[in-house]
PDB file of C-alpha atoms in Angstrom:
ATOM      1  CA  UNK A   1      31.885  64.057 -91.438  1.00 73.00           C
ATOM      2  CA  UNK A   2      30.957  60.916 -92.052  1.00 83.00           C
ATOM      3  CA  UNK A   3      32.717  57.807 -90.500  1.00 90.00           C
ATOM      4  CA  UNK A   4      32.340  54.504 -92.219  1.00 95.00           C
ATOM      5  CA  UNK A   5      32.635  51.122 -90.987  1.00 96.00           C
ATOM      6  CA  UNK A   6      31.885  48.326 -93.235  1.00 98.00           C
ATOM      7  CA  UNK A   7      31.341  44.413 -92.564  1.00 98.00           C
ATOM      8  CA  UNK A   8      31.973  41.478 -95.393  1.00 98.00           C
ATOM      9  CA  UNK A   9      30.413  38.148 -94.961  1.00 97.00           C
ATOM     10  CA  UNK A  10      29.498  35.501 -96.916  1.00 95.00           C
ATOM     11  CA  UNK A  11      26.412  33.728 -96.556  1.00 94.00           C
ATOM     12  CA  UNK A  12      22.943  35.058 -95.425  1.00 94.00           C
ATOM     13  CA  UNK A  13      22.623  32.768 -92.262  1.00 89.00           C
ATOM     14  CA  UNK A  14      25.844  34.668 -91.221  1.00 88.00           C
ATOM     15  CA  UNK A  15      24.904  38.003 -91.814  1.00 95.00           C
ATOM     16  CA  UNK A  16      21.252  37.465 -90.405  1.00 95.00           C
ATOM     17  CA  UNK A  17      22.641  38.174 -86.603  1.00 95.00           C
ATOM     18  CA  UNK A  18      24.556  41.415 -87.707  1.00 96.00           C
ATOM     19  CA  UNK A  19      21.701  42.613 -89.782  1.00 96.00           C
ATOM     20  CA  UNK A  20      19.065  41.908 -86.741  1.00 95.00           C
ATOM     21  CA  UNK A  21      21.432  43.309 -83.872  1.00 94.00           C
ATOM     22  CA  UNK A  22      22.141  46.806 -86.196  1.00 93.00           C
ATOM     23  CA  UNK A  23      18.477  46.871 -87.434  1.00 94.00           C
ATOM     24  CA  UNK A  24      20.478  47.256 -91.054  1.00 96.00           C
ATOM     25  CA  UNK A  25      18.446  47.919 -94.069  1.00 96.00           C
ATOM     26  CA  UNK A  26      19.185  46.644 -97.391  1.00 97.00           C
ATOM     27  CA  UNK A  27      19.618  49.475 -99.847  1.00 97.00           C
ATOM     28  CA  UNK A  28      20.782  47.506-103.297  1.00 97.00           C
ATOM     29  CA  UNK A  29      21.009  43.879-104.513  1.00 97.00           C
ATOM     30  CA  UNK A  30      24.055  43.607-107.653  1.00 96.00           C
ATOM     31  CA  UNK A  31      23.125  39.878-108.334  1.00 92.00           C
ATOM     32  CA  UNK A  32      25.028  37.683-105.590  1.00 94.00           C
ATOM     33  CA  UNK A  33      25.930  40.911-104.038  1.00 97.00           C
ATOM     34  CA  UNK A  34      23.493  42.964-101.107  1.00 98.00           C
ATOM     35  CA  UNK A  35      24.126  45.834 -99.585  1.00 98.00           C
ATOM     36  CA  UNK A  36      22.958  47.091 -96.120  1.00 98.00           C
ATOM     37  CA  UNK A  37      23.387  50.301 -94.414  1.00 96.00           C
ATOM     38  CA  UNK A  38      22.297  51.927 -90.800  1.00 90.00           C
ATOM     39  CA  UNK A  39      23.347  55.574 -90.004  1.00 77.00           C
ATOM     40  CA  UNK A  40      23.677  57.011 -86.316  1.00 69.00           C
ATOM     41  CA  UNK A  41      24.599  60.539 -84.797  1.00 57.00           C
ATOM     42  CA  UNK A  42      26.973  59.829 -82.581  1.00 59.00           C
ATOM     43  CA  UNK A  43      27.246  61.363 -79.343  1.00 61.00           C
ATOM     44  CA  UNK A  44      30.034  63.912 -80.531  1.00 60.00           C
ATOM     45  CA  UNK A  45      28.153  64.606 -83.452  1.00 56.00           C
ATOM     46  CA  UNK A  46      29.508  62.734 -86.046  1.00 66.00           C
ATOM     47  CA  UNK A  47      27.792  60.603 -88.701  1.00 82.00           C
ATOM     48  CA  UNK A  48      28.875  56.975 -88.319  1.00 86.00           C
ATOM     49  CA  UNK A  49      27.628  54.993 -91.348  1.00 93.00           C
ATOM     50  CA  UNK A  50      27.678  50.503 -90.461  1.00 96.00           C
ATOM     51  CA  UNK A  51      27.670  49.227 -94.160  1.00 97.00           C
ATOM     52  CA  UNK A  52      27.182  45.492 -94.389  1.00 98.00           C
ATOM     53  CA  UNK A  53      28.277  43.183 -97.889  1.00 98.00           C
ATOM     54  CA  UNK A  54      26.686  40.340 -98.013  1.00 98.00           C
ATOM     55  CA  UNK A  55      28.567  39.181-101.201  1.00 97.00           C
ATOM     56  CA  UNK A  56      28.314  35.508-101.815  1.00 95.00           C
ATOM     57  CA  UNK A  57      30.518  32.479-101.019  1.00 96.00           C
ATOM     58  CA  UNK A  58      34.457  32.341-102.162  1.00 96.00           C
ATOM     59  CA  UNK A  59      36.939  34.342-104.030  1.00 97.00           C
ATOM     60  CA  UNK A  60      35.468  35.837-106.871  1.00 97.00           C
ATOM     61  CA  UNK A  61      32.223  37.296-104.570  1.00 98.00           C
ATOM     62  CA  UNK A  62      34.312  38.405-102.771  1.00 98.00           C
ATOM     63  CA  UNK A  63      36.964  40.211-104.793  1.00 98.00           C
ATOM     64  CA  UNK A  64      33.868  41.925-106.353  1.00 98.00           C
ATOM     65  CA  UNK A  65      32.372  42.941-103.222  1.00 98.00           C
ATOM     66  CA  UNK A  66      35.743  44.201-101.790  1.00 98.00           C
ATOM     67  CA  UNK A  67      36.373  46.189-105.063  1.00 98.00           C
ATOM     68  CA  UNK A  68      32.635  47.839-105.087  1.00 98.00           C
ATOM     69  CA  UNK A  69      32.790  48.686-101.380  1.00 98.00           C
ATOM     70  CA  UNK A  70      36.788  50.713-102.038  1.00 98.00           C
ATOM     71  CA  UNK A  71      34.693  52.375-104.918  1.00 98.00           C
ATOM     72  CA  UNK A  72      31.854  53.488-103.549  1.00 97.00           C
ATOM     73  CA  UNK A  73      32.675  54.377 -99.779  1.00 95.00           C
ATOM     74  CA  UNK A  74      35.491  55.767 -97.753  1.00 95.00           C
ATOM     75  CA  UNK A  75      35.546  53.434 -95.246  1.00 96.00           C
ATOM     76  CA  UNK A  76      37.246  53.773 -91.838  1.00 95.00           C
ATOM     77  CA  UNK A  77      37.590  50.084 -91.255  1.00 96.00           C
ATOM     78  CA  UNK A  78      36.447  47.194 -92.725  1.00 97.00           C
ATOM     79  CA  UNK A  79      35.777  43.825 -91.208  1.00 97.00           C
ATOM     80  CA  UNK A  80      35.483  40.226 -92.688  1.00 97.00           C
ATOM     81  CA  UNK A  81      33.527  38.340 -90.499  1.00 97.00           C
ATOM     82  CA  UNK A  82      32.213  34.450 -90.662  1.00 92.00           C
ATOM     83  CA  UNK A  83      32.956  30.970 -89.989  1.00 97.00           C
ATOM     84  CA  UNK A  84      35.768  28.860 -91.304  1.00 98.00           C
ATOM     85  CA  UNK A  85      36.773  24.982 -90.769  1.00 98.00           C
ATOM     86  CA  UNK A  86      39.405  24.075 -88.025  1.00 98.00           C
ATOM     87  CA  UNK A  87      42.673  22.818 -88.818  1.00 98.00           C
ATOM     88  CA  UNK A  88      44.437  22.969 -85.323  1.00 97.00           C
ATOM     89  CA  UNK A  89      42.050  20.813 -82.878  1.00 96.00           C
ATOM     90  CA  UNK A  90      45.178  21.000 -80.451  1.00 95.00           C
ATOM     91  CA  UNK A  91      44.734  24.733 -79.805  1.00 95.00           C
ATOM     92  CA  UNK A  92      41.643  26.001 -80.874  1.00 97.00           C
ATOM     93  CA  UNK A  93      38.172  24.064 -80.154  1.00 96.00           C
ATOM     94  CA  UNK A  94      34.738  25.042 -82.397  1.00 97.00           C
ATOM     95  CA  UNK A  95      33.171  27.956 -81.170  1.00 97.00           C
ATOM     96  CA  UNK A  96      36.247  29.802 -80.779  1.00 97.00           C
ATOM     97  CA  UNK A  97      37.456  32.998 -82.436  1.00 97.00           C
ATOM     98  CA  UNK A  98      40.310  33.746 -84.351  1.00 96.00           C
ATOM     99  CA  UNK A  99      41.493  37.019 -85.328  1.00 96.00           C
ATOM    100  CA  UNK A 100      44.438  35.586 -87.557  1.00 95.00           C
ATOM    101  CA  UNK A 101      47.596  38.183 -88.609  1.00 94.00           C
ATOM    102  CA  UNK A 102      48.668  35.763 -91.833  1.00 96.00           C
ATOM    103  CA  UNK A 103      46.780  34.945 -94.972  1.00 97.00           C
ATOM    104  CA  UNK A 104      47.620  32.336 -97.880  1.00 97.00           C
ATOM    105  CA  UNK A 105      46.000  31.217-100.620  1.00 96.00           C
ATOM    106  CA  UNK A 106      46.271  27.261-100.899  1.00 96.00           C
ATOM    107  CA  UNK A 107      44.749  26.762-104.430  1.00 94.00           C
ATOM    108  CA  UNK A 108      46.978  28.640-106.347  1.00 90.00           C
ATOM    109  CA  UNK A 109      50.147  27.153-108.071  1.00 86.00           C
ATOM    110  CA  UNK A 110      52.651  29.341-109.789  1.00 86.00           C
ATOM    111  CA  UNK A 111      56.448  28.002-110.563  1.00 88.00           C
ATOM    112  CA  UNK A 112      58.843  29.251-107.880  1.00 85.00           C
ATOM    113  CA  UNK A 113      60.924  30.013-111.709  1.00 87.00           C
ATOM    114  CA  UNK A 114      58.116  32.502-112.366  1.00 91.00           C
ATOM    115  CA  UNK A 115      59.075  35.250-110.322  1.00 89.00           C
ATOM    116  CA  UNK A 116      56.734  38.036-111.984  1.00 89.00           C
ATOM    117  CA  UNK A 117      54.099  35.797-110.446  1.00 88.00           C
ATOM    118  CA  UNK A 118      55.137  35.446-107.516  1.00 87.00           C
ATOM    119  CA  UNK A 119      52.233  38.198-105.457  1.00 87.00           C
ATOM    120  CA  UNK A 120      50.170  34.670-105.846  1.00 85.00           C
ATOM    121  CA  UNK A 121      52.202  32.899-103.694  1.00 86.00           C
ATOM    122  CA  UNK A 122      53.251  35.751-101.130  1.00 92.00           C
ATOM    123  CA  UNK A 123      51.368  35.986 -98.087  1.00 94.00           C
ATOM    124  CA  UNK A 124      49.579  38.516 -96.498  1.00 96.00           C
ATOM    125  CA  UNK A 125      49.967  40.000 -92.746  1.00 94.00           C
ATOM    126  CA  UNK A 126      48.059  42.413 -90.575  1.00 92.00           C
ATOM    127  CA  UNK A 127      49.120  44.032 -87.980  1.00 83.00           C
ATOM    128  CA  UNK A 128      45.797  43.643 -85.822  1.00 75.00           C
ATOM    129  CA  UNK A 129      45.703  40.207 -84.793  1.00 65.00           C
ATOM    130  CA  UNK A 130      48.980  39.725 -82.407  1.00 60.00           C
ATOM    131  CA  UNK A 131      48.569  39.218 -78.736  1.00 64.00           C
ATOM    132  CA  UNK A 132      47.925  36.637 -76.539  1.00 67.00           C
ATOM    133  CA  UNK A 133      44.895  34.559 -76.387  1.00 70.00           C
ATOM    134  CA  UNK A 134      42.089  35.776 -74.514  1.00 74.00           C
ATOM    135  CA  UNK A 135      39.709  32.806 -72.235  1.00 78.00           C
ATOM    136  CA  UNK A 136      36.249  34.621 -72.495  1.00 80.00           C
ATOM    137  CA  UNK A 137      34.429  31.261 -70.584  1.00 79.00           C
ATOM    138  CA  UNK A 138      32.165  30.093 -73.437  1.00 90.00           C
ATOM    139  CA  UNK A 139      34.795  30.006 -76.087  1.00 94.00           C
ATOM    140  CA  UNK A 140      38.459  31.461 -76.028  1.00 94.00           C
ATOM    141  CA  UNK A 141      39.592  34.480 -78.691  1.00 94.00           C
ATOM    142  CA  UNK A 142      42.956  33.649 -80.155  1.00 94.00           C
ATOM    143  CA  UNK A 143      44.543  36.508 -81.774  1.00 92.00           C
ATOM    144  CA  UNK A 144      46.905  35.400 -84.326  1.00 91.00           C
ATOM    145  CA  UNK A 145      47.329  32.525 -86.286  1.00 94.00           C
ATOM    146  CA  UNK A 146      47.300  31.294 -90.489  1.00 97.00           C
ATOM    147  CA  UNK A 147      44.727  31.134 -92.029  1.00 98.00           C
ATOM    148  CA  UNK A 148      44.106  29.646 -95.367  1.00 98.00           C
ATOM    149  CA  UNK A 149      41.940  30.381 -98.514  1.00 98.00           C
ATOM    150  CA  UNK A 150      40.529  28.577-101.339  1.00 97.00           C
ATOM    151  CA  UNK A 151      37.988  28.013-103.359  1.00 97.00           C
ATOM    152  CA  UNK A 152      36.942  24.967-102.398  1.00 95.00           C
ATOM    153  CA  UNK A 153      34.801  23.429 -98.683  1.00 97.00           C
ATOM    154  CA  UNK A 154      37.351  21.365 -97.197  1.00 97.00           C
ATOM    155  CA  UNK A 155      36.027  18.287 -95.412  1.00 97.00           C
ATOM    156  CA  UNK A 156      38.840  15.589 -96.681  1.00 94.00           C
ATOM    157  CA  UNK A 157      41.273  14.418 -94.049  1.00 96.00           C
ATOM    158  CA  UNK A 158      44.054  13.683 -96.324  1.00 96.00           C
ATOM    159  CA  UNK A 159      43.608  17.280 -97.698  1.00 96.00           C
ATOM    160  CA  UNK A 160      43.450  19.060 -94.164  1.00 97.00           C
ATOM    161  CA  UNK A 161      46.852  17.289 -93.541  1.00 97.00           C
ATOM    162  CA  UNK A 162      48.124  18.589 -96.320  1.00 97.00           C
ATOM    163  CA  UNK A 163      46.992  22.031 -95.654  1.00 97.00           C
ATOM    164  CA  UNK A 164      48.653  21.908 -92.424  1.00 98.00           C
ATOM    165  CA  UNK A 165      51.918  20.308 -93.484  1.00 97.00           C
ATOM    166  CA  UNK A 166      52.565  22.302 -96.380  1.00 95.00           C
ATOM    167  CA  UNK A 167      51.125  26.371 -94.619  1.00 96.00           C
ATOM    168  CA  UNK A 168      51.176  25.339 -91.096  1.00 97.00           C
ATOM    169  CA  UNK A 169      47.519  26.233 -91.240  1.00 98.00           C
ATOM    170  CA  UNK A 170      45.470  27.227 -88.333  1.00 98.00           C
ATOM    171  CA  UNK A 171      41.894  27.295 -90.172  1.00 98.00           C
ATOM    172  CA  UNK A 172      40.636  27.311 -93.538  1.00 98.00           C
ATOM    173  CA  UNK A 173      37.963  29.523 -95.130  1.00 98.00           C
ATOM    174  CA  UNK A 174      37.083  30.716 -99.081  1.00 97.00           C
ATOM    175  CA  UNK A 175      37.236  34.406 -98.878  1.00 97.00           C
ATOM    176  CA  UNK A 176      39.452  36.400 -96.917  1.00 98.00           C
ATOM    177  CA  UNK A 177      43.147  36.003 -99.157  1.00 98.00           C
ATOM    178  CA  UNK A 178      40.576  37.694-101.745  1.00 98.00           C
ATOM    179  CA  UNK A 179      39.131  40.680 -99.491  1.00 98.00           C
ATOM    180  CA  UNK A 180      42.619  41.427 -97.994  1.00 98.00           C
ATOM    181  CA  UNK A 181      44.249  41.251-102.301  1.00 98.00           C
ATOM    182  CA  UNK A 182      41.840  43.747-103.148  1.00 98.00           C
ATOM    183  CA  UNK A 183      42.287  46.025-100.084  1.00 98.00           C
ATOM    184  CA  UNK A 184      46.262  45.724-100.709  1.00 97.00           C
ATOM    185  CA  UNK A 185      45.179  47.423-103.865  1.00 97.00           C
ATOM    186  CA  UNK A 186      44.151  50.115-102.430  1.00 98.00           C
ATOM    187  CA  UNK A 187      46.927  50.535-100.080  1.00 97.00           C
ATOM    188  CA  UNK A 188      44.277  49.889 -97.106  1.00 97.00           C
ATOM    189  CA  UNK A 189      45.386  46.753 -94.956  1.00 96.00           C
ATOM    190  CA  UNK A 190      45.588  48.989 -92.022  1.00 95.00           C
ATOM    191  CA  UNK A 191      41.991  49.354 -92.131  1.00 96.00           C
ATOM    192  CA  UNK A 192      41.091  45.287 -92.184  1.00 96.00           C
ATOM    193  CA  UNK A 193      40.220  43.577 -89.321  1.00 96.00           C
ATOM    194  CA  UNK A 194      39.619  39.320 -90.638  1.00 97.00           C
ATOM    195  CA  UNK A 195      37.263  37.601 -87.727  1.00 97.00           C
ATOM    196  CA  UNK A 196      36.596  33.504 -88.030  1.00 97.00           C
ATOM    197  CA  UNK A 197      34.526  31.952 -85.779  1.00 98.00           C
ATOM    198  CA  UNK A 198      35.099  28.014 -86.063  1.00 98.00           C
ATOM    199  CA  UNK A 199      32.090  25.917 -87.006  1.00 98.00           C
ATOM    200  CA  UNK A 200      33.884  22.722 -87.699  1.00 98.00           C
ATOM    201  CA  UNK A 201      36.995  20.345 -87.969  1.00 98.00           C
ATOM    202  CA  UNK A 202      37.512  20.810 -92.142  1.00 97.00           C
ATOM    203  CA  UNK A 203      36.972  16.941 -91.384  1.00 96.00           C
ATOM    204  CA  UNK A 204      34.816  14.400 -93.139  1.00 95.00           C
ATOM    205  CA  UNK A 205      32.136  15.502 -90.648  1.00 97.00           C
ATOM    206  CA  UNK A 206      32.917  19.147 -91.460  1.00 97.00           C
ATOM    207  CA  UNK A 207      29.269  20.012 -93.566  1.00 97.00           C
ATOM    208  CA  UNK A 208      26.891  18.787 -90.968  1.00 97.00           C
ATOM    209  CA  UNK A 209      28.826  20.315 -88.021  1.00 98.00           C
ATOM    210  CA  UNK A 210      28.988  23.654 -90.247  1.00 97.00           C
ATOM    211  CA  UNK A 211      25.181  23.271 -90.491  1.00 96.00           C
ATOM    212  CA  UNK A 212      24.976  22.496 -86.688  1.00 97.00           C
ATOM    213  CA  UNK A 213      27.196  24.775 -85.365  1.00 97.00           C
ATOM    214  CA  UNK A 214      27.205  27.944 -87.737  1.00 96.00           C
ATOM    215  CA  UNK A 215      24.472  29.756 -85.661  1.00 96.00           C
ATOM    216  CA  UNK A 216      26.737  29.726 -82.058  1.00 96.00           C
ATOM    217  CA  UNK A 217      30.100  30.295 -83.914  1.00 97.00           C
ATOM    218  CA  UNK A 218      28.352  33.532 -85.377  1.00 96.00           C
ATOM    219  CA  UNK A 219      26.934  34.598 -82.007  1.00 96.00           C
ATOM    220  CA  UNK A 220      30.156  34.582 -80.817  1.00 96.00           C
ATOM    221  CA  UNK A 221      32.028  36.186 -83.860  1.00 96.00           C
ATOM    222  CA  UNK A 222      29.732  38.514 -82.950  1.00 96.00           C
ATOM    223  CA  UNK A 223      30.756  39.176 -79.485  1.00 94.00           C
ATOM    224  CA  UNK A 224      34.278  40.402 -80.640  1.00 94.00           C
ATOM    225  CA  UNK A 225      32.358  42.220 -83.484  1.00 95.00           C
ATOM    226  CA  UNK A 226      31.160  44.672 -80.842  1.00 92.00           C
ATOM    227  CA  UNK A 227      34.702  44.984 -79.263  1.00 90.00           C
ATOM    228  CA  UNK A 228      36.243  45.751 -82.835  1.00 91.00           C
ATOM    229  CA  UNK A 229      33.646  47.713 -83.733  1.00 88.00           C
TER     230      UNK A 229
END
């Protein structure tokens, strides 16, 4: 038997730790999308297969990447791991990791009137994320929270208020809405795990501090990676 666990991120500089620290190898490139695998015996004998999607930034990339990985595997458990802006400075500080439990999608308008429509508004929940939040010294773990998704990089003040005003937002990022749509497809949000590390404030400062700080938030995304994994 064959146990699959499977990891979705974005951007190469995020994957680039993950694909180091597993010694993954890539095994097929569909355009944007590239695919990494690294197969173990485990100690009990089992076949445990780490697949890693490295699909490409927002929700379309990711949808796709989602939607191959449901066809193509069985897997056990799937993470979505990288960094997203900060919209709650109060409680959460860059560097930190959020395991959030509640997922919207913020640049999608439907008519409250059109009630056929109305999956685009709904949010999504998992079950994973709720607890208490965990001090681990260099940066604290907070497991639950909102977190946002669109398709845009958010680094406007006015529009970070808004984010927060109208969802209550505790971060913002351009994928996982998609991933977790696609896995409620397939009946398999039990299986998601959604890990943001905070690189920046979603502020007009937000692109050079995600430049500056992507490499420690992943490092640290990566910490709880192990734990989850």
């Amino acid at each position: 038997m064959i146990i699959t666990k499977a990891i979705i991120t974005a951007m190469p500089d995020e994957a680039e730790l993950i694909i180091k620290k597993y010694s993954l190898k890539e095994v097929k490139i569909l355009w944007a999308l590239t695919i990494y695998e690294w197969e173990i015996l485990s100690e009990d004998n089992e076949n445990e297969k780490l697949v890693l999607l490295l699909c490409g930034v927002g929700k379309i990339h990711s949808a796709f990447a989602t939607t191959y990985l449901f066809e193509n595997y069985d897997p056990y458990k799937v993470i979505n791991i990288w960094v997203v802006g900060n919209l709650n400075p109060w409680n959460i500080k860059i560097g930190d990791v959020v395991i959030p439990n509640t997922f919207v999608q913020h640049d999608v308008y439907i008519p409250e009137a059109i009630d056929s429509l109305k999956y685009l508004r709904d949010p999504i929940f998992t079950q994973y994320a709720i607890g208490e939040e965990y001090n681990l010294e260099k940066f604290s773990l907070h497991l639950n929270g909102i977190c946002v998704t669109g398709d845009q990089f958010i680094d406007n003040e006015d529009l970070k208020a808004e984010l927060v005003e109208e969802h209550s937002a505790d971060i913002v990022d351009m994928e996982a809405y998609s991933i977790l749509s696609v896995a409620k497809n397939y009946d398999a949000l039990d299986k998601m795990v959604v890990i943001k590390s905070v690189s920046d404030g979603a502020d007009n400062e937000a692109a050079d501090a995600h430049v500056g700080n992507l490499d420690a938030a992943m490092q640290n995304a990566v910490v709880i990676l192990e734990f989850v994994l």
